[in-house]
Short mmCIF file of C-alpha atoms and ligand atoms in Angstrom, two decimals:
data_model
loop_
_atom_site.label_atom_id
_atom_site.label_comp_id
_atom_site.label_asym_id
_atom_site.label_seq_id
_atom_site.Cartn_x
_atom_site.Cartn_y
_atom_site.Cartn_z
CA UNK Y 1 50.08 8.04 -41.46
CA UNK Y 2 50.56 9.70 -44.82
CA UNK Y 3 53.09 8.88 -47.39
CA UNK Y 4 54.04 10.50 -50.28
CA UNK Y 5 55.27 8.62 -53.70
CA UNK Y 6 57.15 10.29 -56.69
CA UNK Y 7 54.31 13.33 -56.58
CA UNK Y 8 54.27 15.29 -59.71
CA UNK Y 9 52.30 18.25 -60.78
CA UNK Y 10 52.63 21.14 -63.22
CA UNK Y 11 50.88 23.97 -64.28
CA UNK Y 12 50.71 24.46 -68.20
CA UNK Y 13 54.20 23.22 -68.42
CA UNK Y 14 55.87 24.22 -65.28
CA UNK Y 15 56.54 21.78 -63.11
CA UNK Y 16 55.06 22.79 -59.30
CA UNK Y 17 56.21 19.31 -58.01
CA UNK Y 18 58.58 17.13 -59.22
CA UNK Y 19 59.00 13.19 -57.68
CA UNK Y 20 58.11 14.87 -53.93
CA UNK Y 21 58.59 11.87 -51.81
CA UNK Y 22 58.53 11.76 -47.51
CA UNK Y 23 56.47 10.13 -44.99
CA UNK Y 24 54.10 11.53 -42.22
CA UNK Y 25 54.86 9.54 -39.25
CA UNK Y 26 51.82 9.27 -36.93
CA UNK Y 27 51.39 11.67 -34.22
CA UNK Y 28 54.45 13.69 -34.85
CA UNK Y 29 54.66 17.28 -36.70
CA UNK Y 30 56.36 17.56 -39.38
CA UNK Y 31 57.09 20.77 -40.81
CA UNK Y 32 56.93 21.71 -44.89
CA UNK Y 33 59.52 24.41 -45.44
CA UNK Y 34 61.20 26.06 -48.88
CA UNK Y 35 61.55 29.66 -50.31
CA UNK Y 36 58.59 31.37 -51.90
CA UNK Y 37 57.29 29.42 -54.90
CA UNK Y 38 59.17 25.80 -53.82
CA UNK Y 39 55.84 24.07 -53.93
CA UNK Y 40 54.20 24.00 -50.49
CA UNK Y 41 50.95 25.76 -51.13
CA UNK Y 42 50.17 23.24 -54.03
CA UNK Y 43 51.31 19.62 -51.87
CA UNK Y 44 48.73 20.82 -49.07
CA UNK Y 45 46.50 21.36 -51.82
CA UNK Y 46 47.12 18.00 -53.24
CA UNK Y 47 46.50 16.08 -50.30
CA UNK Y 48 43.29 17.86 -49.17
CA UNK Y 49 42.31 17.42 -53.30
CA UNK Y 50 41.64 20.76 -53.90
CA UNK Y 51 44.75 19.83 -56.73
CA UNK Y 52 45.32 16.76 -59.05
CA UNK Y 53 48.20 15.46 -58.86
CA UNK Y 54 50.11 14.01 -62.46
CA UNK Y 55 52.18 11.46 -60.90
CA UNK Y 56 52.86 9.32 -58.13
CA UNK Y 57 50.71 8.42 -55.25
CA UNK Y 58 49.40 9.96 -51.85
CA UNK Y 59 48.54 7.07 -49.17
CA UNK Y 60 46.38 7.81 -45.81
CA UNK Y 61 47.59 5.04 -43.83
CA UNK Y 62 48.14 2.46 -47.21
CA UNK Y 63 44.95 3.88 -48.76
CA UNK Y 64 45.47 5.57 -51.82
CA UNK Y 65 43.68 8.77 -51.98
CA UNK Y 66 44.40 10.87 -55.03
CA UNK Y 67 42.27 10.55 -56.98
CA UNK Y 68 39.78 11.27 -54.17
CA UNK Y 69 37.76 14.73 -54.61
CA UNK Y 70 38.16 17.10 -51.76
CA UNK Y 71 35.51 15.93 -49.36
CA UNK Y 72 36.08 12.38 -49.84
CA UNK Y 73 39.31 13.29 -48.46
CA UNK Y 74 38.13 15.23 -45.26
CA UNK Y 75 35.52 12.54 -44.55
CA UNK Y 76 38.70 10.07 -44.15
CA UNK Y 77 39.93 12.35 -41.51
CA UNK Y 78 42.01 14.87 -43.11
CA UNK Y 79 41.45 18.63 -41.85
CA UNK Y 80 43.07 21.78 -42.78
CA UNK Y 81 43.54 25.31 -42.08
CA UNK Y 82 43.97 27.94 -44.82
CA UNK Y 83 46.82 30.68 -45.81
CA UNK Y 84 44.41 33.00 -45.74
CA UNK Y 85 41.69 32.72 -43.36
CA UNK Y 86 38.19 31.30 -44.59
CA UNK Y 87 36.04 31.86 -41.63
CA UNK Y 88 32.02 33.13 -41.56
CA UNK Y 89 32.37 36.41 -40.73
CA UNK Y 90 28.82 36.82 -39.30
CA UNK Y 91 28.29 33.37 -37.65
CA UNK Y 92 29.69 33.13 -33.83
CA UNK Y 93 32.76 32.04 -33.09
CA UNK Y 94 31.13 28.89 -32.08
CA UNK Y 95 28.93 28.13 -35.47
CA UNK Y 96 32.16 28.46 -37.06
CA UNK Y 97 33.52 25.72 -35.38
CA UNK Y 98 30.57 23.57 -35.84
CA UNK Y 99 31.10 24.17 -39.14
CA UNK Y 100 34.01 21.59 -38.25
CA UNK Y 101 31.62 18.98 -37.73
CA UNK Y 102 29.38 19.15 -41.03
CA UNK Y 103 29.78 16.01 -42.59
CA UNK Y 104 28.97 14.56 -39.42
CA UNK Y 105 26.26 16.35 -38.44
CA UNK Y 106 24.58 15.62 -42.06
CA UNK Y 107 24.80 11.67 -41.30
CA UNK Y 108 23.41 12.80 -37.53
CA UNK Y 109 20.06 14.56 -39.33
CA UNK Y 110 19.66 11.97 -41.26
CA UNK Y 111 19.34 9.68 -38.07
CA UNK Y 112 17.17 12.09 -36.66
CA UNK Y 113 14.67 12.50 -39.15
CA UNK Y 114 13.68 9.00 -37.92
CA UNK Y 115 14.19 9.71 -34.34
CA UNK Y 116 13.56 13.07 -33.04
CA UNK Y 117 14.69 12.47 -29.67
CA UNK Y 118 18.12 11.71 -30.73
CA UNK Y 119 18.66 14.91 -33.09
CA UNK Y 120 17.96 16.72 -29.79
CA UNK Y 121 20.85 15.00 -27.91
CA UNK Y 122 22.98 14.78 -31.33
CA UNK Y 123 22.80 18.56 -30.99
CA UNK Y 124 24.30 18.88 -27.84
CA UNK Y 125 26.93 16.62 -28.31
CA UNK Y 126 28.06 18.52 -31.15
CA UNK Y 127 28.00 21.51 -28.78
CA UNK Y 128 29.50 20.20 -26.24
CA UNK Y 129 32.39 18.78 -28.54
CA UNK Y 130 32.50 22.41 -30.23
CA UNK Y 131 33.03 24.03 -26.84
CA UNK Y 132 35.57 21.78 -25.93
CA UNK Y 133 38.01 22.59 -29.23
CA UNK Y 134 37.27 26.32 -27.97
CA UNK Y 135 38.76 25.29 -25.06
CA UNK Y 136 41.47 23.63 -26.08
CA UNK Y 137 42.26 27.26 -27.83
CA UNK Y 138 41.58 29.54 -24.92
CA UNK Y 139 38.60 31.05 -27.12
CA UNK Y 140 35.75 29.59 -24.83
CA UNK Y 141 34.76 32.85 -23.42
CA UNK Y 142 34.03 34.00 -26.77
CA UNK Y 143 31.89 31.59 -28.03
CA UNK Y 144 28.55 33.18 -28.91
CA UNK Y 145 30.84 36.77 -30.34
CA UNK Y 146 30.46 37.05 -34.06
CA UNK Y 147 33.77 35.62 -35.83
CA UNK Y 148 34.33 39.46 -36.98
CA UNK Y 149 34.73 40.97 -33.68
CA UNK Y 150 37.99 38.93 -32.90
CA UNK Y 151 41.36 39.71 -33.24
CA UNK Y 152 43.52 38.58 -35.92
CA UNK Y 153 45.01 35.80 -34.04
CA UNK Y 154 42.10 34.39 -32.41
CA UNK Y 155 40.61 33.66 -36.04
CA UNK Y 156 43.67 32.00 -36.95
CA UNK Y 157 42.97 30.21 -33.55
CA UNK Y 158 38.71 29.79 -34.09
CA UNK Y 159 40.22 27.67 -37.76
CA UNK Y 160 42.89 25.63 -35.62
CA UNK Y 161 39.81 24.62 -33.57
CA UNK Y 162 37.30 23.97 -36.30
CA UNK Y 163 40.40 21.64 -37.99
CA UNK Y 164 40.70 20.18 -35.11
CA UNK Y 165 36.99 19.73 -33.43
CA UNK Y 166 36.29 16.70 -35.71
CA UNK Y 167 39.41 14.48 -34.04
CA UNK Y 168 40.79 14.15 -37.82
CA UNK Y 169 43.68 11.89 -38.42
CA UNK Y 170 45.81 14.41 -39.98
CA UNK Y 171 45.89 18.30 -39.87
CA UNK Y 172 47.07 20.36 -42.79
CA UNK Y 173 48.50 23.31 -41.53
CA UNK Y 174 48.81 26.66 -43.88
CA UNK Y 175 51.04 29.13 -42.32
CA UNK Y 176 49.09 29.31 -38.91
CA UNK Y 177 51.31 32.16 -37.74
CA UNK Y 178 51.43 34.65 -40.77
CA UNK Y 179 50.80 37.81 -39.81
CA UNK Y 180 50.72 37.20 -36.06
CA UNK Y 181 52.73 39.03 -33.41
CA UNK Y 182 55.37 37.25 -31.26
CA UNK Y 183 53.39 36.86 -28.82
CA UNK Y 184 50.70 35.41 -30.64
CA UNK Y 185 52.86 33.05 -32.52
CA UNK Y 186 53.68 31.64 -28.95
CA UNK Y 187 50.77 30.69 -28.58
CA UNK Y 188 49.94 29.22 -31.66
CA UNK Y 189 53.00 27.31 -30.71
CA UNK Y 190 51.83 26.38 -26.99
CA UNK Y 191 48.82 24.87 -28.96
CA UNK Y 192 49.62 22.98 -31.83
CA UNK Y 193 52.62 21.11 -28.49
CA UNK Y 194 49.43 20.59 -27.18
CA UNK Y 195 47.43 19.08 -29.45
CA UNK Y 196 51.00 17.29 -30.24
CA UNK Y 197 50.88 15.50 -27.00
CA UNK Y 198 47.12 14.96 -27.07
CA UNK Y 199 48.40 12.64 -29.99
CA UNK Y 200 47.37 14.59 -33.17
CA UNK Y 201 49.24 13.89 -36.32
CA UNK Y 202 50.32 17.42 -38.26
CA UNK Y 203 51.73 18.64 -41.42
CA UNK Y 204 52.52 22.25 -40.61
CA UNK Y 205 53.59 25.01 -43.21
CA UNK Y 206 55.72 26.96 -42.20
CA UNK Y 207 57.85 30.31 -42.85
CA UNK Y 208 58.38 31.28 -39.14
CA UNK Y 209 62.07 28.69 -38.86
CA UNK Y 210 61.52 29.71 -34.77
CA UNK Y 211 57.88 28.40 -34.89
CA UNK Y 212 59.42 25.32 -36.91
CA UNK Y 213 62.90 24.62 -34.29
CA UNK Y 214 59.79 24.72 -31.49
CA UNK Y 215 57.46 22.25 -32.59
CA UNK Y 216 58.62 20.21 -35.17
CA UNK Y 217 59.83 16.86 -34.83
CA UNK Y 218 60.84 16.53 -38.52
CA UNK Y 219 61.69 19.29 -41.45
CA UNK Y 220 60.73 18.50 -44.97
CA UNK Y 221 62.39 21.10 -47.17
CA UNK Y 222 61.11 22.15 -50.92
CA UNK Y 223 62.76 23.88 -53.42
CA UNK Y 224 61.34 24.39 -56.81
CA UNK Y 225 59.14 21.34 -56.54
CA UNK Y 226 62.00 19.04 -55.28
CA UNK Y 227 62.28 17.58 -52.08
CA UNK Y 228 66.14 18.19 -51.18
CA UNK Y 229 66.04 17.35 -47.69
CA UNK Y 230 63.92 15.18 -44.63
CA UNK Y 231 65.69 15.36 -41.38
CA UNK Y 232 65.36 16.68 -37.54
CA UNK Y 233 65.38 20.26 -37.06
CA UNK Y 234 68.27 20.50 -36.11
CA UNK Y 235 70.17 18.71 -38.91
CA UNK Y 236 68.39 20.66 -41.64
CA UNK Y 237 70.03 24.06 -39.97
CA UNK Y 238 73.58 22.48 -40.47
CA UNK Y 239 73.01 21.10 -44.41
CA UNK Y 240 74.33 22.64 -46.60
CA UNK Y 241 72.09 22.02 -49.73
CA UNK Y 242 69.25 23.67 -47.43
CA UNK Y 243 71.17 26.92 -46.37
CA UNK Y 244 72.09 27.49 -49.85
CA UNK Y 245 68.61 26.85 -50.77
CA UNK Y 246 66.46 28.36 -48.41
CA UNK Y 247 68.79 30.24 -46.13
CA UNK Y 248 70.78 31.92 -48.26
CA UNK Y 249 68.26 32.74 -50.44
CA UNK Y 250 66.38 34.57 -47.35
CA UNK Y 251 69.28 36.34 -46.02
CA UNK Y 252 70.25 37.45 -49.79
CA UNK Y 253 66.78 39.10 -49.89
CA UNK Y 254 66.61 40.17 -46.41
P1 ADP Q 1 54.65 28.07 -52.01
O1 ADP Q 1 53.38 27.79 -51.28
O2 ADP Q 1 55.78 27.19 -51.61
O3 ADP Q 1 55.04 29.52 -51.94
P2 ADP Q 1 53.09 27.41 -54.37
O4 ADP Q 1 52.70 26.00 -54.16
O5 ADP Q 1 52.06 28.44 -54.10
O6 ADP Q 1 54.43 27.74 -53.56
O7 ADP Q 1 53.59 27.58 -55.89
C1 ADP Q 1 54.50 26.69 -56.53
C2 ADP Q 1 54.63 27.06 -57.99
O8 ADP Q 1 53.42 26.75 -58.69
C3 ADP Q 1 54.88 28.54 -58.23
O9 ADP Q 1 55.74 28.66 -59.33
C4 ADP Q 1 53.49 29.07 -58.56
O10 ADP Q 1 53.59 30.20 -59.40
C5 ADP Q 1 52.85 27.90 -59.28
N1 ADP Q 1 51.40 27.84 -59.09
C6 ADP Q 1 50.76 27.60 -57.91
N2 ADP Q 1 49.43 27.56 -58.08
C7 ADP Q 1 49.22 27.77 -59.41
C8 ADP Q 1 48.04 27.85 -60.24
N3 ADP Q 1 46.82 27.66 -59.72
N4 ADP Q 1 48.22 28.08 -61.56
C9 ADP Q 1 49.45 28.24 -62.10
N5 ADP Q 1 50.59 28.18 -61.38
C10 ADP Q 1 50.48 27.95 -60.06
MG1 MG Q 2 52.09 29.04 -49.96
#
């Protein structure tokens, strides 16, 4: 689905990424791990286009993409959810997700400027899709609240659904459970399984290692720009590069 080739980037002279190379395979997750600083941030920044990179190439299924700008990008099918939320704090819950469906919707006015009748219809199909990502993130009841009014973890859950409402090829996850409760981060990890099965293709970010050992099927690990490991979960807990790396690092500052 995505592949990554030799990616370089630095800012003013330090390098951020250095020759990052790994595949995407379709309809698997695969998790982006590393200490604070490795790099992560900037690669999901890189492959929405938000960042340039230097070197090297990004492909969306063989298609080289970047040198694309940013919404070039998400019209080929590429959503993403932020670090820190980005939601409309005064639109409801389910404008927000509409928001989702945008680019879209622009091609559907256009259509509709020359028939009426089928703006009216467009309109509810967009609704009717929008409702049906709230759905698929228990947050259908809450449709018409204002974004403010929800908890913490339902706004992480309102962005999952606006990434997802649009049936993009690949999701670019930021840390979807930072901040959350245990509980919450459950259920962030009942729902991205879900969408999993439903056949979605993710690149998750990832601190949480328990959020990571439940629904990834394969680890990339960063550290200072480099990529110094791809493997199953379960290998990357046993190399040792990685728990000197990452591990050790975390338990030397824990
Ligand atoms: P991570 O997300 O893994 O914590 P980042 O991708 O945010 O790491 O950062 C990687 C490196 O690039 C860090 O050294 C960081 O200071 C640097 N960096 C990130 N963004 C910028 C920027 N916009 N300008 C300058 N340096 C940056
Ligand atoms: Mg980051």
């Amino acid at each position: 689905m995505l592949e990554l080739q030799q990616v370089s980037k630095w800012f003013g002279g330090l390098p951020a990424l250095q020759e990052v190379s790994f595949r995407v395979e379709p309809g698997r997750v695969t998790a982006l791990i590393g200490p604070n600083g490795a790099g992560k941030s900037t690669l999901i920044n890189c492959i929405s286009g938000v960042d340039k990179v230097q070197s090297g190439s990004i492909l969306l299924e063989k298609c080289p993409i970047e040198a694309l700008p940013a919404h070039a990008i998400a019209d080929l099918g590429v959503a993403r959810t932020f670090q820190n939320l980005k939601l409309f704090s005064r639109l409801s819950v389910l404008d927000n997700v509409l928001t989702g469906l945008t680019v879209a919707a622009e091609r559907a006015f256009i259509v509709s400027m020359l028939r009426l009748p089928a703006l009216r219809h467009q309109e509810r199909q967009l609704r009717l899709r929008a409702l049906e990502a709230l759905d698929e993130f228990s947050l259908v009841q809450k449709a018409n609240w204002p974004a403010s009014a929800l908890s913490y973890g339902e706004k992480k859950r309102v962005e999952m659904a606006r990434a997802f409402v649009s049936n993009p090829r690949l999701v670019l996850l930021d840390e979807p459970v930072a901040g959350l409760n245990t509980e919450e981060t459950a259920q962030i990890a009942c729902h991205i399984r879900r969408q999993r099965r439903a056949g979605h293709t993710m690149l998750l970010v990832e601190h949480d290692m328990e959020l990571v050992m439940a629904v990834a099927d394969q680890v990339v690990v960063l550290d200072s720009g480099r990529c110094i490991a791809c493997a199953k979960p379960e290998e990357v807990c046993s190399n040792p590069l990685v728990l000197e790396a990452y591990l050790g690092r975390m338990e030397a500052t824990a």
